């Protein structure tokens, strides 16, 4: 086994939404030999700019970000594809004597990148068509009940209206003849040929993060989020509420508003609430990995958070060079 100290370095910059990860990464890119890789399951979509807090084009021109604007909103992008793409890009960055800085809040992507994927069967188009046909007859809540009978553990984690995840779980059950929850207990050996340095941006005051989230969502609406969603739905007519892109936080609430299912005020409040829930899940995940991983924690509310991250990365990389 290769000595971890001899491996090239990769920086993980993680944190909840509105913790300032993107700006810190931009600040660091001006000073250190790094290249930014986005770890964001929403920023992979083209045209979804405002609601994903994607850097403006001028910034992307001067400081390129990898794994942004990969697919159209009516397409899908898996965690497995992310791992493959990210590892290829990281290898290229390291070969040019630079350091990959992976920045984002999609915690599943970070986990899959480092630990690999569970051994699940590939998508089967015939099986999916059969499940979709059955769902049209019975409805997805009834399909969820079927899943509860086959795999109660997985069913308990999925909402009865979450058609995409219900379909995938049933597909796995039928293809493998065993519960998906049992398969997930066995993971592929992960090949992660990097010396990972994990940095977590954790707010010292949750209420201040909530204030940031409220301001952030308001700014998105003022910047034209509603028009953006309307334009995307007109451009890609096959999109619906269950499309992965339109289930992203903010986009789902605007879709409900555009479909006249909620008022503008309700959309505003629901968007903020959904973003807070997302931040809570992200922080829960970060607390969980502290137990088994070495991780540097910094207060994202600190006025000198960029400087602290910069100094930490410089110290770590200089140690690696020695």
Coordinates of C-alpha atoms in Angstrom, one line a residue:
X1 CA 0.0 0.0 0.0
X2 CA 1.3 3.4 -0.9
X3 CA 2.4 5.7 1.9
X4 CA -0.5 8.3 2.4
X5 CA 2.1 11.0 2.9
X6 CA 3.5 10.4 -0.6
X7 CA 0.1 10.8 -2.2
X8 CA -0.9 14.0 -3.9
X9 CA -3.1 16.3 -1.8
X10 CA -6.8 17.0 -2.3
X11 CA -8.7 19.6 -0.2
X12 CA -12.3 19.1 0.7
X13 CA -14.0 22.4 1.6
X14 CA -17.4 21.5 3.0
X15 CA -20.2 23.3 4.8
X16 CA -23.9 24.0 4.8
X17 CA -25.6 26.2 2.3
X18 CA -24.9 30.0 2.9
X19 CA -21.7 29.3 4.8
X20 CA -19.6 31.2 2.3
X21 CA -17.8 28.2 0.7
X22 CA -17.8 29.6 -2.8
X23 CA -16.4 33.0 -2.0
X24 CA -13.7 31.5 0.2
X25 CA -12.7 29.2 -2.7
X26 CA -12.4 32.2 -5.0
X27 CA -10.3 34.0 -2.5
X28 CA -7.9 31.1 -2.1
X29 CA -7.7 30.6 -5.9
X30 CA -6.1 34.0 -6.2
X31 CA -3.3 33.1 -3.8
X32 CA -2.6 29.4 -4.1
X33 CA -1.9 26.9 -6.9
X34 CA -5.4 25.3 -6.7
X35 CA -8.2 24.5 -9.1
X36 CA -11.8 24.5 -8.0
X37 CA -14.0 21.4 -8.5
X38 CA -17.7 22.0 -7.7
X39 CA -19.3 19.4 -5.5
X40 CA -22.9 20.5 -6.0
X41 CA -25.6 18.3 -7.5
X42 CA -27.6 21.4 -8.6
X43 CA -24.8 23.4 -10.3
X44 CA -24.3 20.6 -12.8
X45 CA -27.4 21.8 -14.6
X46 CA -27.1 24.4 -17.4
X47 CA -29.5 27.5 -17.2
X48 CA -30.0 26.9 -13.4
X49 CA -27.9 29.8 -12.3
X50 CA -29.7 32.0 -9.8
X51 CA -31.2 29.4 -7.6
X52 CA -28.0 27.4 -7.4
X53 CA -25.9 30.4 -6.5
X54 CA -23.7 29.6 -9.4
X55 CA -20.7 31.9 -9.9
X56 CA -21.4 34.5 -12.6
X57 CA -19.9 34.0 -16.1
X58 CA -17.3 36.7 -15.6
X59 CA -16.0 34.8 -12.5
X60 CA -16.0 31.5 -14.3
X61 CA -14.0 33.0 -17.1
X62 CA -11.3 34.2 -14.8
X63 CA -11.5 31.3 -12.3
X64 CA -12.7 28.2 -14.1
X65 CA -14.8 25.8 -12.0
X66 CA -14.9 22.1 -13.0
X67 CA -18.1 20.1 -13.0
X68 CA -20.4 23.1 -13.5
X69 CA -22.9 23.3 -16.4
X70 CA -22.6 19.7 -17.5
X71 CA -26.1 18.7 -18.4
X72 CA -29.5 20.2 -19.3
X73 CA -32.3 20.3 -16.7
X74 CA -34.2 17.4 -18.3
X75 CA -31.2 15.1 -17.9
X76 CA -29.8 13.2 -14.9
X77 CA -26.4 13.0 -13.3
X78 CA -25.6 10.3 -10.8
X79 CA -23.2 10.1 -7.9
X80 CA -21.3 7.4 -9.7
X81 CA -20.8 9.7 -12.7
X82 CA -19.6 12.4 -10.3
X83 CA -17.0 10.1 -8.8
X84 CA -15.7 9.1 -12.2
X85 CA -15.6 12.7 -13.5
X86 CA -14.1 14.1 -10.3
X87 CA -11.3 11.5 -10.2
X88 CA -10.4 12.2 -13.8
X89 CA -10.2 15.9 -13.3
X90 CA -8.3 15.6 -10.0
X91 CA -5.7 13.4 -11.8
X92 CA -5.3 16.1 -14.5
X93 CA -5.0 18.9 -11.9
X94 CA -2.4 17.0 -9.9
X95 CA -0.4 16.2 -13.0
X96 CA 0.0 19.9 -13.5
X97 CA 1.4 20.3 -10.0
X98 CA -1.7 22.0 -8.7
X99 CA -4.0 21.0 -5.9
X100 CA -7.7 20.1 -6.5
X101 CA -10.0 22.0 -4.1
X102 CA -13.3 20.3 -3.9
X103 CA -16.0 22.8 -2.8
X104 CA -19.7 22.2 -2.2
X105 CA -22.5 21.0 0.0
X106 CA -23.6 17.8 -1.7
X107 CA -22.4 15.5 1.1
X108 CA -23.3 12.3 -0.8
X109 CA -20.8 13.3 -3.5
X110 CA -18.1 13.8 -1.0
X111 CA -18.8 10.4 0.6
X112 CA -19.0 8.5 -2.7
X113 CA -15.8 10.2 -4.0
X114 CA -13.8 8.9 -1.0
X115 CA -15.6 5.7 0.0
X116 CA -16.9 4.4 -3.3
X117 CA -20.3 3.1 -4.2
X118 CA -22.4 0.3 -3.0
X119 CA -22.8 -2.7 -5.4
X120 CA -26.1 -1.8 -7.0
X121 CA -27.2 -3.1 -10.4
X122 CA -27.2 -0.7 -13.3
X123 CA -30.5 0.9 -14.4
X124 CA -32.7 -1.5 -16.4
X125 CA -34.9 0.3 -19.0
X126 CA -37.4 -2.5 -19.4
X127 CA -37.9 -2.8 -15.6
X128 CA -38.3 0.9 -15.3
X129 CA -41.0 1.0 -18.0
X130 CA -42.8 -1.8 -16.3
X131 CA -42.7 0.1 -13.0
X132 CA -43.9 3.3 -14.6
X133 CA -46.8 1.5 -16.3
X134 CA -47.8 0.0 -13.0
X135 CA -47.5 3.3 -11.2
X136 CA -49.9 4.9 -13.7
X137 CA -52.5 2.3 -12.7
X138 CA -51.9 2.3 -9.0
X139 CA -50.3 5.6 -8.1
X140 CA -46.9 6.1 -6.4
X141 CA -48.3 5.9 -2.8
X142 CA -49.4 2.3 -3.7
X143 CA -46.0 1.6 -5.2
X144 CA -44.5 2.9 -1.9
X145 CA -46.6 0.3 -0.1
X146 CA -45.2 -2.4 -2.3
X147 CA -41.7 -1.2 -1.4
X148 CA -42.7 -1.3 2.3
X149 CA -43.5 -5.0 1.9
X150 CA -40.2 -5.8 0.1
X151 CA -37.8 -3.5 1.9
X152 CA -39.3 -1.7 5.0
X153 CA -36.0 -0.2 5.9
X154 CA -35.6 1.7 2.6
X155 CA -39.3 2.5 2.4
X156 CA -39.1 4.2 5.8
X157 CA -36.5 6.7 4.3
X158 CA -38.6 7.6 1.2
X159 CA -41.7 9.7 1.0
X160 CA -44.7 8.0 -0.6
X161 CA -44.6 10.8 -3.3
X162 CA -40.9 10.4 -4.2
X163 CA -41.4 8.5 -7.4
X164 CA -37.8 8.5 -8.5
X165 CA -36.4 6.9 -5.4
X166 CA -39.4 4.5 -5.0
X167 CA -38.9 3.4 -8.6
X168 CA -35.1 2.8 -8.1
X169 CA -35.6 0.9 -4.9
X170 CA -38.2 -1.4 -6.4
X171 CA -36.0 -1.8 -9.5
X172 CA -33.1 -3.0 -7.3
X173 CA -35.4 -5.4 -5.3
X174 CA -36.8 -7.0 -8.4
X175 CA -33.5 -7.2 -10.3
X176 CA -31.5 -8.7 -7.4
X177 CA -34.3 -10.5 -5.6
X178 CA -33.1 -9.0 -2.3
X179 CA -33.8 -5.8 -0.3
X180 CA -31.8 -2.8 -1.4
X181 CA -31.0 -2.1 2.3
X182 CA -29.1 -5.4 2.4
X183 CA -27.1 -4.6 -0.7
X184 CA -26.1 -1.2 0.7
X185 CA -24.4 -2.9 3.6
X186 CA -21.7 -4.1 1.1
X187 CA -19.6 -1.4 -0.5
X188 CA -17.0 -1.6 -3.3
X189 CA -13.4 -1.1 -2.1
X190 CA -12.7 2.6 -2.7
X191 CA -9.6 3.7 -4.6
X192 CA -8.9 7.3 -3.5
X193 CA -5.3 7.9 -4.3
X194 CA -5.0 11.3 -2.5
X195 CA -4.0 12.6 0.8
X196 CA -7.3 14.2 1.8
X197 CA -7.5 17.3 3.9
X198 CA -11.0 18.0 5.1
X199 CA -12.1 21.5 6.2
X200 CA -15.6 22.0 7.5
X201 CA -17.2 25.5 7.8
X202 CA -19.5 25.3 10.8
X203 CA -21.5 28.3 12.1
X204 CA -20.9 29.2 15.7
X205 CA -24.5 30.6 15.9
X206 CA -27.2 28.7 14.0
X207 CA -29.5 31.8 14.1
X208 CA -26.9 33.8 12.1
X209 CA -26.8 31.1 9.4
X210 CA -30.6 31.3 9.3
X211 CA -30.4 35.0 8.7
X212 CA -28.0 34.5 5.9
X213 CA -30.3 31.9 4.3
X214 CA -33.3 34.3 4.5
X215 CA -31.2 37.1 2.9
X216 CA -29.8 34.7 0.3
X217 CA -33.2 33.5 -0.9
X218 CA -34.6 37.0 -1.0
X219 CA -31.7 38.1 -3.1
X220 CA -32.3 35.2 -5.5
X221 CA -36.0 36.2 -5.9
X222 CA -34.9 39.8 -6.5
X223 CA -32.3 38.6 -9.1
X224 CA -35.0 36.9 -11.1
X225 CA -35.4 33.3 -9.9
X226 CA -39.0 33.1 -10.8
X227 CA -38.3 34.2 -14.4
X228 CA -35.4 31.8 -14.5
X229 CA -37.6 28.8 -13.5
X230 CA -40.3 29.9 -15.9
X231 CA -37.8 30.1 -18.8
X232 CA -36.4 26.7 -18.0
X233 CA -39.8 25.1 -18.0
X234 CA -40.7 26.7 -21.3
X235 CA -37.5 25.5 -22.8
X236 CA -37.7 21.9 -21.5
X237 CA -41.4 21.0 -21.7
X238 CA -40.9 17.5 -20.4
X239 CA -39.9 18.8 -16.9
X240 CA -42.3 18.2 -14.0
X241 CA -42.3 18.4 -10.2
X242 CA -40.6 15.0 -10.0
X243 CA -37.8 15.9 -12.3
X244 CA -34.5 15.8 -10.3
X245 CA -33.6 19.4 -11.4
X246 CA -37.0 20.8 -10.4
X247 CA -36.8 19.1 -7.0
X248 CA -33.8 21.2 -6.0
X249 CA -34.4 23.6 -3.1
X250 CA -35.9 26.8 -4.3
X251 CA -36.9 25.5 -7.7
X252 CA -39.5 23.2 -6.3
X253 CA -41.1 26.0 -4.4
X254 CA -41.1 28.4 -7.4
X255 CA -42.7 25.6 -9.5
X256 CA -45.5 25.3 -7.0
X257 CA -46.0 29.1 -7.2
X258 CA -46.0 29.1 -11.0
X259 CA -48.6 26.2 -11.0
X260 CA -50.8 28.4 -8.7
X261 CA -50.7 25.9 -5.9
X262 CA -49.2 28.4 -3.4
X263 CA -49.1 32.1 -3.1
X264 CA -45.9 34.2 -3.5
X265 CA -45.6 34.7 0.2
X266 CA -46.0 31.0 0.8
X267 CA -43.4 30.3 -1.9
X268 CA -41.0 32.7 -0.1
X269 CA -41.5 31.2 3.3
X270 CA -41.4 27.6 2.0
X271 CA -38.2 28.3 0.1
X272 CA -36.5 29.6 3.2
X273 CA -37.8 26.7 5.3
X274 CA -36.5 24.1 2.7
X275 CA -33.1 25.8 2.6
X276 CA -32.9 25.7 6.4
X277 CA -33.8 22.0 6.4
X278 CA -31.1 21.4 3.8
X279 CA -28.5 23.2 6.0
X280 CA -29.6 21.1 9.0
X281 CA -29.1 17.9 7.0
X282 CA -25.6 19.1 5.9
X283 CA -24.6 19.9 9.4
X284 CA -25.9 16.6 10.7
X285 CA -23.7 14.8 8.1
X286 CA -20.7 16.9 9.0
X287 CA -21.1 16.1 12.7
X288 CA -21.3 12.4 11.8
X289 CA -18.0 12.3 9.9
X290 CA -16.1 14.1 12.7
X291 CA -16.2 10.8 14.7
X292 CA -14.3 8.8 12.1
X293 CA -12.4 11.4 10.1
X294 CA -9.7 14.0 10.8
X295 CA -11.4 17.2 10.0
X296 CA -10.5 20.9 10.5
X297 CA -13.4 22.9 11.7
X298 CA -13.6 26.7 11.2
X299 CA -16.3 29.2 12.0
X300 CA -17.9 30.3 8.8
X301 CA -19.3 33.4 10.5
X302 CA -15.8 34.7 11.3
X303 CA -14.8 37.8 9.4
X304 CA -11.4 36.3 8.6
X305 CA -12.7 32.8 7.6
X306 CA -11.0 33.1 4.1
X307 CA -7.7 34.0 5.7
X308 CA -7.9 31.1 8.1
X309 CA -8.7 28.6 5.4
X310 CA -5.9 30.0 3.3
X311 CA -3.4 29.7 6.1
X312 CA -4.5 26.2 6.9
X313 CA -4.2 25.0 3.3
X314 CA -0.8 26.6 3.0
X315 CA 0.4 25.0 6.2
X316 CA -0.8 21.6 5.2
X317 CA 0.6 21.7 1.7
X318 CA 4.0 22.9 2.9
X319 CA 4.0 20.0 5.3
X320 CA 3.3 17.6 2.5
X321 CA 6.1 19.1 0.4
X322 CA 8.5 18.5 3.2

